[in-house]
């Protein structure tokens, strides 16, 4: 009879336990969880704090009792595995209630310890008003602090998923909130200009967003039960509650002490079968280094989707199957008040770091037929190989239809489609749901125009460095410039007047055209090119240029 021991009972561990039981009724399955809860929805914790999920029990997907009843899995909570004994294939377990220790044998061991919040060594950080959020006890502690301390102001350090979700939770509770982010943007999976949409949404809700700002020191004031924060800008900030959400680090202590191989990025090494350097020990989830889908190189991606799939595959392989993990794209989405912002694949920063040649396009168009009520703008970015059309990544921001577009792009990338093939995607259309030419079709049209040489692009980050041999032409209507602003040094000729006023433009200069989103600019570009002018079109138009600076 096969005996499987699982360390960690959230996404990866719970998925492995359930899959192992479905494959074998005879296997003995023991799962250890050092906390008081097993198989809880850690992604839902901020939403309970903010009140979106009112029933705390909804976060408990399984209990030890329900796991035993449904899957015949022996779940032991408040039980910390303190040592892996590879020689005799056993683990040493500490009962956190009475302090006693015992050993448990295994045939296969699964490590799913997750990742721990990074708390930097900042002076004064250890105080009763500073919290991180990883599990239900952390959530309960934050709620208790809010209830007992009359919190009027909260500070969140870190603009990643947890930080943004906690920011919104505090706002919903009527707590004034400051968000500190060391980088020049929130949400690092997307590029800076796409993060601009998030910045505007955050500030429009009255959040005190401070970019390029670090937390330097914390002073706890017991008399007032508050904190004074010293910032890298030299400013002092008074707050009643501090959340540290600057990121997570793989939990590798057990693996390291057992002599298992640790990868170059600091996660547990696994092969494509989810095996560690010990063939009897598997590892999954946030603690491991997995293969990047695009490059095949090791990467750290702490997301629930990959962890669940990996847990299932590890269980399969324990029973003699040969399931190979096929890489992580990093597909993710975040809700920021009314805005959704999502991405899949590589972003521009990563492609530059890897030395990959790429091209990019932006489109800003309606989530469904613009004449049907409720249409919202989808701002969409796609990265691709300018020669082969291979899809490198995509990002989107908006209030409707964002998940749909990024999910389609994630499937297209995994299927090996090119931007040429994206033109032919046949997606659902009716006025309440989509457009006859979907956002993705339109992005593909623009990309293929570039690849075929039908369009010479220029991007927002080149506009501020134009030379004397280039002339900036705004082809929007004058009212748009008056109401929405324009780029300094521009000449305005509306696109509908361009044919008759083209002689006002010099042929010895390159005409750099822009409109609001790039569509009219392309019409003007083709007119000029067909009449012998040199020209380039600003991809994504004035909207992309503007949000890159927000």
Coordinates of C-alpha atoms in Angstrom, one line a residue:
X1 CA 0.0 0.0 0.0
X2 CA 1.4 3.4 -1.0
X3 CA 1.7 6.0 1.8
X4 CA 1.7 9.7 0.8
X5 CA 2.6 12.4 3.2
X6 CA 1.8 16.0 2.3
X7 CA 3.2 19.1 3.9
X8 CA 0.9 22.1 3.5
X9 CA -2.8 22.0 3.0
X10 CA -3.8 24.9 0.9
X11 CA -3.9 25.0 -3.0
X12 CA -1.2 22.5 -4.1
X13 CA -1.3 20.2 -1.1
X14 CA -5.1 19.9 -1.0
X15 CA -5.3 19.4 -4.8
X16 CA -2.7 16.6 -4.6
X17 CA -4.5 14.9 -1.7
X18 CA -7.9 14.9 -3.5
X19 CA -6.4 13.7 -6.8
X20 CA -4.4 10.9 -5.1
X21 CA -7.5 9.6 -3.4
X22 CA -9.4 9.6 -6.7
X23 CA -6.6 7.5 -8.3
X24 CA -6.4 5.1 -5.4
X25 CA -8.8 4.0 -2.7
X26 CA -6.0 2.0 -1.0
X27 CA -3.3 4.6 -0.6
X28 CA -2.8 6.0 2.9
X29 CA -2.7 9.8 2.7
X30 CA -1.6 12.0 5.6
X31 CA -1.6 15.8 5.3
X32 CA 0.1 18.1 7.8
X33 CA -0.8 21.8 8.2
X34 CA 0.9 23.9 10.9
X35 CA -1.9 26.4 11.0
X36 CA -5.4 25.8 12.4
X37 CA -7.1 25.7 9.0
X38 CA -6.7 23.5 6.0
X39 CA -7.8 24.2 2.4
X40 CA -8.8 27.8 2.9
X41 CA -9.2 30.4 0.2
X42 CA -6.2 32.6 0.9
X43 CA -7.0 34.7 -2.2
X44 CA -10.3 35.7 -0.6
X45 CA -8.8 37.0 2.7
X46 CA -8.7 40.8 1.7
X47 CA -12.3 40.5 0.5
X48 CA -13.5 39.3 3.9
X49 CA -11.7 42.2 5.6
X50 CA -13.3 44.7 3.3
X51 CA -16.8 43.1 3.7
X52 CA -17.4 41.7 0.1
X53 CA -17.3 38.2 1.6
X54 CA -19.3 38.6 4.8
X55 CA -19.4 35.0 6.0
X56 CA -15.9 34.0 7.2
X57 CA -16.8 30.3 6.9
X58 CA -17.1 30.7 3.1
X59 CA -13.3 30.9 3.1
X60 CA -13.0 27.4 4.5
X61 CA -13.2 25.2 1.5
X62 CA -12.6 22.0 3.5
X63 CA -12.2 21.1 7.1
X64 CA -10.2 18.1 8.5
X65 CA -13.6 16.4 9.1
X66 CA -14.9 17.1 5.6
X67 CA -11.6 16.0 4.0
X68 CA -11.8 12.7 6.0
X69 CA -15.4 12.1 5.1
X70 CA -15.1 12.8 1.4
X71 CA -11.5 11.8 0.6
X72 CA -10.5 9.6 3.5
X73 CA -7.4 11.9 4.0
X74 CA -5.9 12.1 7.5
X75 CA -5.6 15.8 8.0
X76 CA -3.6 17.0 11.0
X77 CA -3.7 20.7 11.7
X78 CA -1.5 22.5 14.2
X79 CA 1.1 20.0 13.2
X80 CA 4.4 21.3 11.9
X81 CA 6.9 19.1 10.1
X82 CA 10.3 20.2 11.5
X83 CA 12.5 17.7 9.7
X84 CA 12.7 15.5 6.7
X85 CA 14.6 12.3 7.2
X86 CA 15.4 11.2 3.7
X87 CA 17.5 8.1 4.6
X88 CA 14.6 6.3 6.3
X89 CA 11.9 8.2 4.4
X90 CA 10.2 9.8 7.4
X91 CA 9.3 13.2 8.7
X92 CA 9.5 14.5 12.2
X93 CA 6.3 16.2 13.3
X94 CA 5.8 18.7 16.1
X95 CA 2.4 18.9 17.7
X96 CA 2.0 22.7 18.2
X97 CA -0.7 22.2 20.9
X98 CA 1.3 20.1 23.3
X99 CA 4.8 20.4 22.0
X100 CA 5.3 16.7 21.5
X101 CA 7.2 15.2 18.5
X102 CA 6.8 12.0 16.5
X103 CA 7.8 10.6 13.2
X104 CA 5.7 9.6 10.2
X105 CA 6.9 7.3 7.4
X106 CA 6.3 7.9 3.8
X107 CA 6.7 6.3 0.4
X108 CA 6.2 9.6 -1.4
X109 CA 6.5 13.1 0.2
X110 CA 4.9 16.2 -1.2
X111 CA 6.2 19.7 -0.2
X112 CA 3.6 22.4 -0.5
X113 CA 4.7 24.9 2.1
X114 CA 3.9 28.0 0.1
X115 CA 5.7 31.3 0.4
X116 CA 6.0 33.7 3.3
X117 CA 5.5 37.5 3.2
X118 CA 8.8 39.4 3.0
X119 CA 9.2 41.6 6.0
X120 CA 12.4 43.6 5.6
X121 CA 14.6 44.5 8.6
X122 CA 13.2 47.9 9.2
X123 CA 13.7 49.5 12.6
X124 CA 10.5 49.3 14.7
X125 CA 8.7 47.0 12.3
X126 CA 7.8 44.5 15.1
X127 CA 4.9 46.1 16.8
X128 CA 1.2 45.3 17.5
X129 CA -0.1 47.5 14.7
X130 CA 2.0 46.0 11.9
X131 CA 0.6 43.0 10.0
X132 CA 1.1 40.9 6.9
X133 CA -1.6 38.8 5.3
X134 CA -1.0 35.1 4.5
X135 CA -3.6 33.1 6.3
X136 CA -6.8 33.2 8.3
X137 CA -5.2 34.0 11.7
X138 CA -3.5 37.0 10.0
X139 CA -6.8 38.1 8.6
X140 CA -8.4 37.7 12.1
X141 CA -5.7 39.8 13.7
X142 CA -6.1 42.6 11.2
X143 CA -9.9 42.6 11.7
X144 CA -9.3 42.7 15.5
X145 CA -7.0 45.6 15.2
X146 CA -9.5 47.6 13.2
X147 CA -12.3 46.8 15.7
X148 CA -10.4 47.6 18.9
X149 CA -8.2 50.5 17.9
X150 CA -10.6 52.9 16.1
X151 CA -8.5 52.9 13.0
X152 CA -8.9 56.1 11.1
X153 CA -5.9 55.8 8.8
X154 CA -4.1 52.7 7.4
X155 CA -0.9 52.5 5.4
X156 CA -0.2 49.7 2.9
X157 CA 3.4 49.1 1.8
X158 CA 3.6 47.4 -1.6
X159 CA 1.5 47.8 -4.7
X160 CA 1.2 44.1 -5.7
X161 CA -2.0 42.0 -5.6
X162 CA -2.3 41.8 -1.8
X163 CA -1.4 45.4 -1.3
X164 CA -3.9 46.7 -3.8
X165 CA -6.7 44.4 -2.4
X166 CA -6.0 45.6 1.1
X167 CA -6.0 49.2 0.0
X168 CA -9.5 48.7 -1.5
X169 CA -10.7 46.8 1.6
X170 CA -9.7 49.7 3.9
X171 CA -11.3 52.2 1.5
X172 CA -14.6 50.2 1.7
X173 CA -14.4 50.4 5.5
X174 CA -14.2 54.2 5.4
X175 CA -10.5 54.2 6.5
X176 CA -8.3 56.8 4.9
X177 CA -5.4 54.9 3.2
X178 CA -1.9 55.6 2.0
X179 CA -0.3 53.2 -0.4
X180 CA 3.5 53.2 -0.5
X181 CA 5.4 51.7 -3.5
X182 CA 9.2 51.7 -3.9
X183 CA 8.9 51.3 -7.7
X184 CA 7.5 53.9 -10.2
X185 CA 4.4 51.9 -10.6
X186 CA 2.0 49.4 -9.0
X187 CA 1.4 45.9 -10.4
X188 CA 4.8 45.0 -11.8
X189 CA 3.4 42.2 -14.1
X190 CA 2.2 45.0 -16.4
X191 CA 4.4 47.8 -17.9
X192 CA 4.5 51.3 -16.6
X193 CA 2.2 52.9 -19.2
X194 CA -0.5 50.2 -18.5
X195 CA -0.1 50.7 -14.7
X196 CA -1.1 54.4 -15.4
X197 CA -4.7 53.2 -15.7
X198 CA -4.4 51.7 -12.2
X199 CA -2.8 54.9 -10.8
X200 CA -5.6 57.1 -12.1
X201 CA -8.3 54.7 -10.6
X202 CA -6.5 54.6 -7.2
X203 CA -6.1 58.4 -7.0
X204 CA -9.7 59.0 -8.2
X205 CA -10.9 57.2 -5.0
X206 CA -9.0 59.4 -2.7
X207 CA -6.2 57.0 -2.0
X208 CA -2.9 58.7 -1.1
X209 CA -0.7 56.9 -3.6
X210 CA 3.1 57.5 -3.2
X211 CA 5.3 56.0 -5.9
X212 CA 9.1 55.9 -5.7
X213 CA 8.7 55.9 -1.9
X214 CA 10.1 53.4 0.6
X215 CA 9.4 52.8 4.3
X216 CA 12.6 53.6 6.3
X217 CA 11.6 53.2 9.9
X218 CA 8.6 52.7 12.2
X219 CA 8.0 54.2 15.6
X220 CA 5.3 52.7 17.8
X221 CA 3.6 55.2 20.1
X222 CA 1.9 53.2 22.9
X223 CA 0.3 56.3 24.5
X224 CA -1.8 56.9 21.4
X225 CA -1.6 53.4 20.0
X226 CA -0.5 54.7 16.7
X227 CA 2.6 54.6 14.4
X228 CA 4.9 57.3 13.0
X229 CA 6.4 56.1 9.7
X230 CA 9.7 57.6 8.4
X231 CA 9.7 57.6 4.6
X232 CA 12.6 57.6 2.1
X233 CA 11.5 61.0 1.0
X234 CA 12.3 62.4 4.4
X235 CA 8.6 62.8 5.3
X236 CA 6.9 61.5 8.4
X237 CA 3.5 59.8 8.1
X238 CA 1.2 59.1 11.1
X239 CA -1.0 56.0 10.8
X240 CA -3.1 53.7 12.9
X241 CA -2.4 50.4 11.1
X242 CA 0.4 49.2 8.8
X243 CA 0.2 46.4 6.3
X244 CA 3.4 45.0 4.9
X245 CA 2.7 43.6 1.4
X246 CA 6.0 44.0 -0.5
X247 CA 6.1 40.4 -1.8
X248 CA 6.6 36.8 -0.8
X249 CA 9.6 34.5 -0.5
X250 CA 9.5 30.7 -1.1
X251 CA 9.4 28.6 2.1
X252 CA 12.5 26.4 1.6
X253 CA 13.8 25.9 5.1
X254 CA 12.7 22.2 5.3
X255 CA 14.0 21.4 1.8
X256 CA 17.3 23.1 2.4
X257 CA 17.9 21.3 5.7
X258 CA 17.1 18.0 4.0
X259 CA 19.7 18.7 1.4
X260 CA 17.3 19.1 -1.5
X261 CA 18.5 21.2 -4.4
X262 CA 17.5 24.8 -4.3
X263 CA 17.2 26.7 -7.6
X264 CA 19.1 29.8 -8.7
X265 CA 16.2 32.0 -7.8
X266 CA 15.8 30.7 -4.3
X267 CA 12.9 28.2 -4.8
X268 CA 12.9 24.5 -4.5
X269 CA 14.2 22.9 -7.7
X270 CA 11.8 20.6 -9.5
X271 CA 11.9 18.8 -12.8
X272 CA 9.1 18.7 -15.3
X273 CA 7.4 15.8 -13.3
X274 CA 7.4 18.0 -10.2
X275 CA 10.1 15.8 -8.5
X276 CA 12.7 17.4 -6.4
X277 CA 16.4 16.2 -6.5
X278 CA 15.0 13.3 -4.4
X279 CA 12.8 11.2 -6.7
X280 CA 10.6 10.2 -3.7
X281 CA 9.9 13.8 -2.9
X282 CA 7.7 16.1 -5.0
X283 CA 7.2 19.9 -4.5
X284 CA 4.5 22.3 -5.9
X285 CA 3.2 25.8 -5.6
X286 CA 4.7 29.0 -4.4
X287 CA 7.7 27.3 -2.8
X288 CA 9.1 26.0 -6.1
X289 CA 10.9 27.2 -9.2
X290 CA 8.9 26.3 -12.3
X291 CA 9.6 26.6 -16.0
X292 CA 8.6 29.8 -17.7
X293 CA 6.3 28.9 -20.6
X294 CA 8.0 31.2 -23.1
X295 CA 11.7 30.7 -22.3
X296 CA 11.8 27.4 -20.4
X297 CA 14.0 29.2 -17.8
X298 CA 13.3 28.9 -14.0
X299 CA 10.8 31.4 -12.7
X300 CA 8.9 32.1 -9.4
X301 CA 5.2 32.6 -9.9
X302 CA 3.1 32.6 -6.7
X303 CA -0.3 32.0 -8.3
X304 CA -3.1 29.6 -7.3
X305 CA -3.8 28.2 -10.8
X306 CA -0.3 26.8 -11.3
X307 CA -0.2 25.4 -7.8
X308 CA -3.5 23.5 -8.2
X309 CA -2.4 22.0 -11.5
X310 CA 1.0 21.0 -10.2
X311 CA -0.6 19.3 -7.1
X312 CA -2.8 17.2 -9.4
X313 CA 0.2 16.3 -11.6
X314 CA 2.4 15.3 -8.7
X315 CA -0.3 12.9 -7.5
X316 CA -0.6 11.4 -10.9
X317 CA 3.2 10.8 -11.1
X318 CA 3.3 9.2 -7.7
X319 CA 1.1 6.5 -9.1
X320 CA 3.4 5.9 -12.1
X321 CA 2.0 8.3 -14.6
X322 CA 4.3 10.7 -16.6
X323 CA 2.5 14.0 -16.5
X324 CA 4.9 16.9 -17.5
X325 CA 4.3 20.4 -16.3
X326 CA 4.3 22.6 -19.4
X327 CA 5.3 25.9 -18.0
X328 CA 3.8 28.9 -16.4
X329 CA 2.6 32.0 -18.3
X330 CA 1.9 34.1 -15.2
X331 CA -1.7 34.8 -16.3
X332 CA -3.2 37.1 -13.6
X333 CA -5.9 39.7 -13.0
X334 CA -6.5 42.2 -10.2
X335 CA -9.6 44.2 -9.3
X336 CA -8.8 47.8 -8.4
X337 CA -12.1 49.4 -7.4
X338 CA -14.1 49.5 -10.7
X339 CA -11.1 48.8 -12.8
X340 CA -9.7 45.4 -13.8
X341 CA -6.1 45.0 -14.9
X342 CA -4.7 41.8 -16.2
X343 CA -1.7 40.2 -18.0
X344 CA -0.3 37.0 -19.5
X345 CA 3.1 36.0 -20.7
X346 CA 6.1 38.3 -20.8
X347 CA 6.0 42.1 -20.2
X348 CA 8.3 44.6 -21.9
X349 CA 10.6 44.9 -18.9
X350 CA 11.3 41.1 -19.0
X351 CA 11.8 41.0 -22.7
X352 CA 14.3 43.8 -22.5
X353 CA 16.1 42.0 -19.7
X354 CA 16.3 38.8 -21.7
X355 CA 17.6 40.6 -24.8
X356 CA 14.6 39.6 -26.9
X357 CA 13.7 41.6 -30.0
X358 CA 10.0 42.5 -29.9
X359 CA 7.4 44.9 -31.2
X360 CA 4.3 46.2 -29.4
X361 CA 0.8 47.5 -30.3
X362 CA -1.9 49.2 -28.3
X363 CA -5.6 49.5 -29.0
X364 CA -8.2 51.3 -27.0
X365 CA -11.7 50.2 -28.1
X366 CA -15.1 49.4 -26.7
X367 CA -15.7 46.3 -24.7
X368 CA -18.9 45.7 -26.7
X369 CA -20.7 47.6 -29.5
X370 CA -20.3 51.2 -28.5
X371 CA -23.9 52.1 -29.4
X372 CA -25.2 49.6 -26.9
X373 CA -25.5 51.0 -23.3
X374 CA -22.7 50.1 -20.8
X375 CA -19.8 49.9 -23.2
X376 CA -16.4 50.6 -21.5
X377 CA -13.0 51.2 -23.1
X378 CA -10.7 48.2 -23.2
X379 CA -7.0 49.4 -23.2
X380 CA -5.0 46.5 -24.7
X381 CA -1.3 46.0 -25.2
X382 CA 0.2 43.1 -27.1
X383 CA 3.9 42.1 -27.4
X384 CA 5.1 39.9 -30.3
X385 CA 8.0 38.9 -32.5
X386 CA 8.3 41.5 -35.3
X387 CA 9.4 38.8 -37.8
X388 CA 7.5 35.6 -36.9
X389 CA 4.5 37.1 -35.2
X390 CA 5.0 34.8 -32.2
X391 CA 3.0 36.1 -29.2
X392 CA 5.1 37.1 -26.2
X393 CA 2.5 38.6 -23.9
X394 CA -0.6 40.8 -23.5
X395 CA -1.9 43.3 -20.9
X396 CA -5.3 44.9 -20.6
X397 CA -7.0 47.5 -18.4
X398 CA -10.6 48.6 -18.2
X399 CA -13.9 48.2 -16.5
X400 CA -15.5 45.4 -18.6
X401 CA -14.3 42.4 -20.7
X402 CA -10.7 42.5 -19.4
X403 CA -10.7 38.9 -18.2
X404 CA -12.2 37.7 -21.4
X405 CA -9.4 39.2 -23.6
X406 CA -6.5 38.1 -21.5
X407 CA -7.9 34.6 -21.2
X408 CA -8.2 34.4 -24.9
X409 CA -4.6 35.6 -25.3
X410 CA -3.4 33.1 -22.7
X411 CA -5.0 30.3 -24.7
X412 CA -3.6 31.7 -28.0
X413 CA -0.1 31.9 -26.6
X414 CA -0.2 28.4 -25.2
X415 CA -1.6 27.1 -28.5
X416 CA 1.4 28.6 -30.3
X417 CA -0.7 31.0 -32.4
X418 CA 0.8 33.9 -34.1
X419 CA -0.5 37.5 -34.5
X420 CA -1.4 36.6 -38.1
X421 CA -3.7 33.8 -36.8
X422 CA -5.2 36.2 -34.3
X423 CA -6.8 38.1 -37.1
X424 CA -8.9 35.1 -37.9
X425 CA -10.3 34.4 -34.4
X426 CA -14.0 34.1 -34.6
X427 CA -15.4 35.4 -31.3
X428 CA -18.9 35.8 -30.1
X429 CA -20.7 39.0 -31.2
X430 CA -23.9 40.6 -30.3
X431 CA -24.2 44.3 -29.3
X432 CA -24.4 43.6 -25.5
X433 CA -21.4 41.3 -25.5
X434 CA -18.8 42.2 -28.1
X435 CA -18.0 43.9 -31.4
X436 CA -17.9 42.6 -34.9
X437 CA -14.1 43.3 -34.8
X438 CA -13.1 42.4 -31.3
X439 CA -10.3 44.1 -29.4
X440 CA -8.0 41.2 -30.1
X441 CA -8.8 41.2 -33.9
X442 CA -8.0 44.9 -34.0
X443 CA -4.7 44.4 -32.2
X444 CA -3.8 41.7 -34.6
X445 CA -4.7 43.9 -37.6
X446 CA -2.3 46.6 -36.3
X447 CA 0.4 44.1 -35.6
X448 CA 0.2 42.6 -39.0
X449 CA 0.2 46.0 -40.6
X450 CA 3.6 46.5 -38.9
X451 CA 5.0 43.1 -39.9
X452 CA 3.9 43.6 -43.6
X453 CA 5.3 47.0 -43.8
X454 CA 1.9 48.7 -44.2
X455 CA 2.5 50.8 -41.1
X456 CA 5.7 52.3 -39.6
X457 CA 5.1 52.7 -35.9
X458 CA 6.4 55.1 -33.3
X459 CA 5.7 54.7 -29.6
X460 CA 4.9 56.9 -26.7
X461 CA 8.3 56.7 -25.2
X462 CA 9.9 58.2 -28.4
X463 CA 7.6 61.2 -28.6
X464 CA 9.5 63.4 -26.2
X465 CA 12.8 63.0 -28.0
X466 CA 11.8 63.9 -31.6
X467 CA 14.5 65.7 -33.7
X468 CA 14.4 68.7 -36.0
X469 CA 13.7 66.4 -39.0
X470 CA 10.4 65.3 -37.5
X471 CA 7.1 67.1 -37.4
X472 CA 4.3 66.3 -35.0
X473 CA 0.8 66.2 -36.5
X474 CA -2.4 65.9 -34.4
X475 CA -5.2 64.8 -36.7
X476 CA -8.0 65.1 -34.0
X477 CA -10.7 67.7 -34.1
X478 CA -9.8 71.1 -32.5
X479 CA -12.3 70.6 -29.7
X480 CA -10.5 67.5 -28.6
X481 CA -7.3 69.4 -28.2
X482 CA -9.1 72.1 -26.2
X483 CA -10.8 69.8 -23.9
X484 CA -8.4 66.9 -23.5
X485 CA -5.0 68.4 -24.1
X486 CA -2.3 67.8 -26.7
X487 CA 1.4 67.2 -27.1
X488 CA 3.5 70.4 -27.1
X489 CA 4.9 71.5 -30.5
X490 CA 2.1 69.8 -32.5
X491 CA 0.4 71.0 -35.7
X492 CA -3.3 70.3 -35.9
X493 CA -5.0 69.2 -39.2
X494 CA -8.1 67.1 -38.6
X495 CA -8.0 63.8 -40.6
X496 CA -11.1 64.7 -42.6
X497 CA -9.4 67.9 -43.9
X498 CA -6.0 66.3 -44.5
X499 CA -6.4 65.5 -48.2
X500 CA -7.1 69.1 -49.0
X501 CA -4.5 70.6 -46.7
X502 CA -1.7 68.1 -47.2
X503 CA 0.4 70.8 -49.1
X504 CA 0.8 72.6 -45.7
X505 CA 3.1 69.8 -44.6
X506 CA 6.8 69.6 -45.6
X507 CA 8.0 66.6 -47.6
X508 CA 11.5 66.9 -46.3
X509 CA 10.5 66.0 -42.8
X510 CA 9.1 62.8 -41.3
X511 CA 5.5 63.4 -40.2
X512 CA 4.8 61.9 -36.8
X513 CA 1.0 61.5 -36.7
X514 CA -1.2 61.0 -33.6
X515 CA -4.9 60.9 -32.8
X516 CA -6.7 59.8 -29.7
X517 CA -6.2 56.0 -29.9
X518 CA -4.3 55.5 -33.2
X519 CA -7.2 54.6 -35.6
X520 CA -7.5 58.0 -37.3
X521 CA -3.8 58.3 -37.2
X522 CA -3.5 55.2 -39.3
X523 CA -6.0 56.6 -41.9
X524 CA -3.9 59.8 -42.0
X525 CA -0.7 57.8 -42.2
X526 CA -1.9 55.9 -45.3
X527 CA -3.0 59.1 -47.0
X528 CA 0.4 60.7 -46.5
X529 CA 2.4 57.6 -47.5
X530 CA 0.3 57.2 -50.6
X531 CA 1.2 60.8 -51.5
X532 CA 4.9 60.4 -51.1
X533 CA 5.4 61.6 -47.6
X534 CA 7.6 60.0 -44.9
X535 CA 5.5 59.3 -41.9
X536 CA 5.0 57.3 -38.7
X537 CA 1.9 56.7 -36.6
X538 CA 1.8 56.9 -32.8
X539 CA 0.5 53.4 -31.7
X540 CA -2.2 53.8 -29.1
X541 CA -2.4 57.5 -29.7
X542 CA -2.6 60.3 -27.2
X543 CA -4.4 58.0 -24.7
X544 CA -1.4 55.7 -24.4
X545 CA 1.0 58.7 -24.2
X546 CA -1.1 60.4 -21.5
X547 CA -1.5 57.3 -19.2
X548 CA 2.2 56.5 -19.4
X549 CA 2.8 59.7 -17.4
X550 CA 0.0 59.1 -14.7

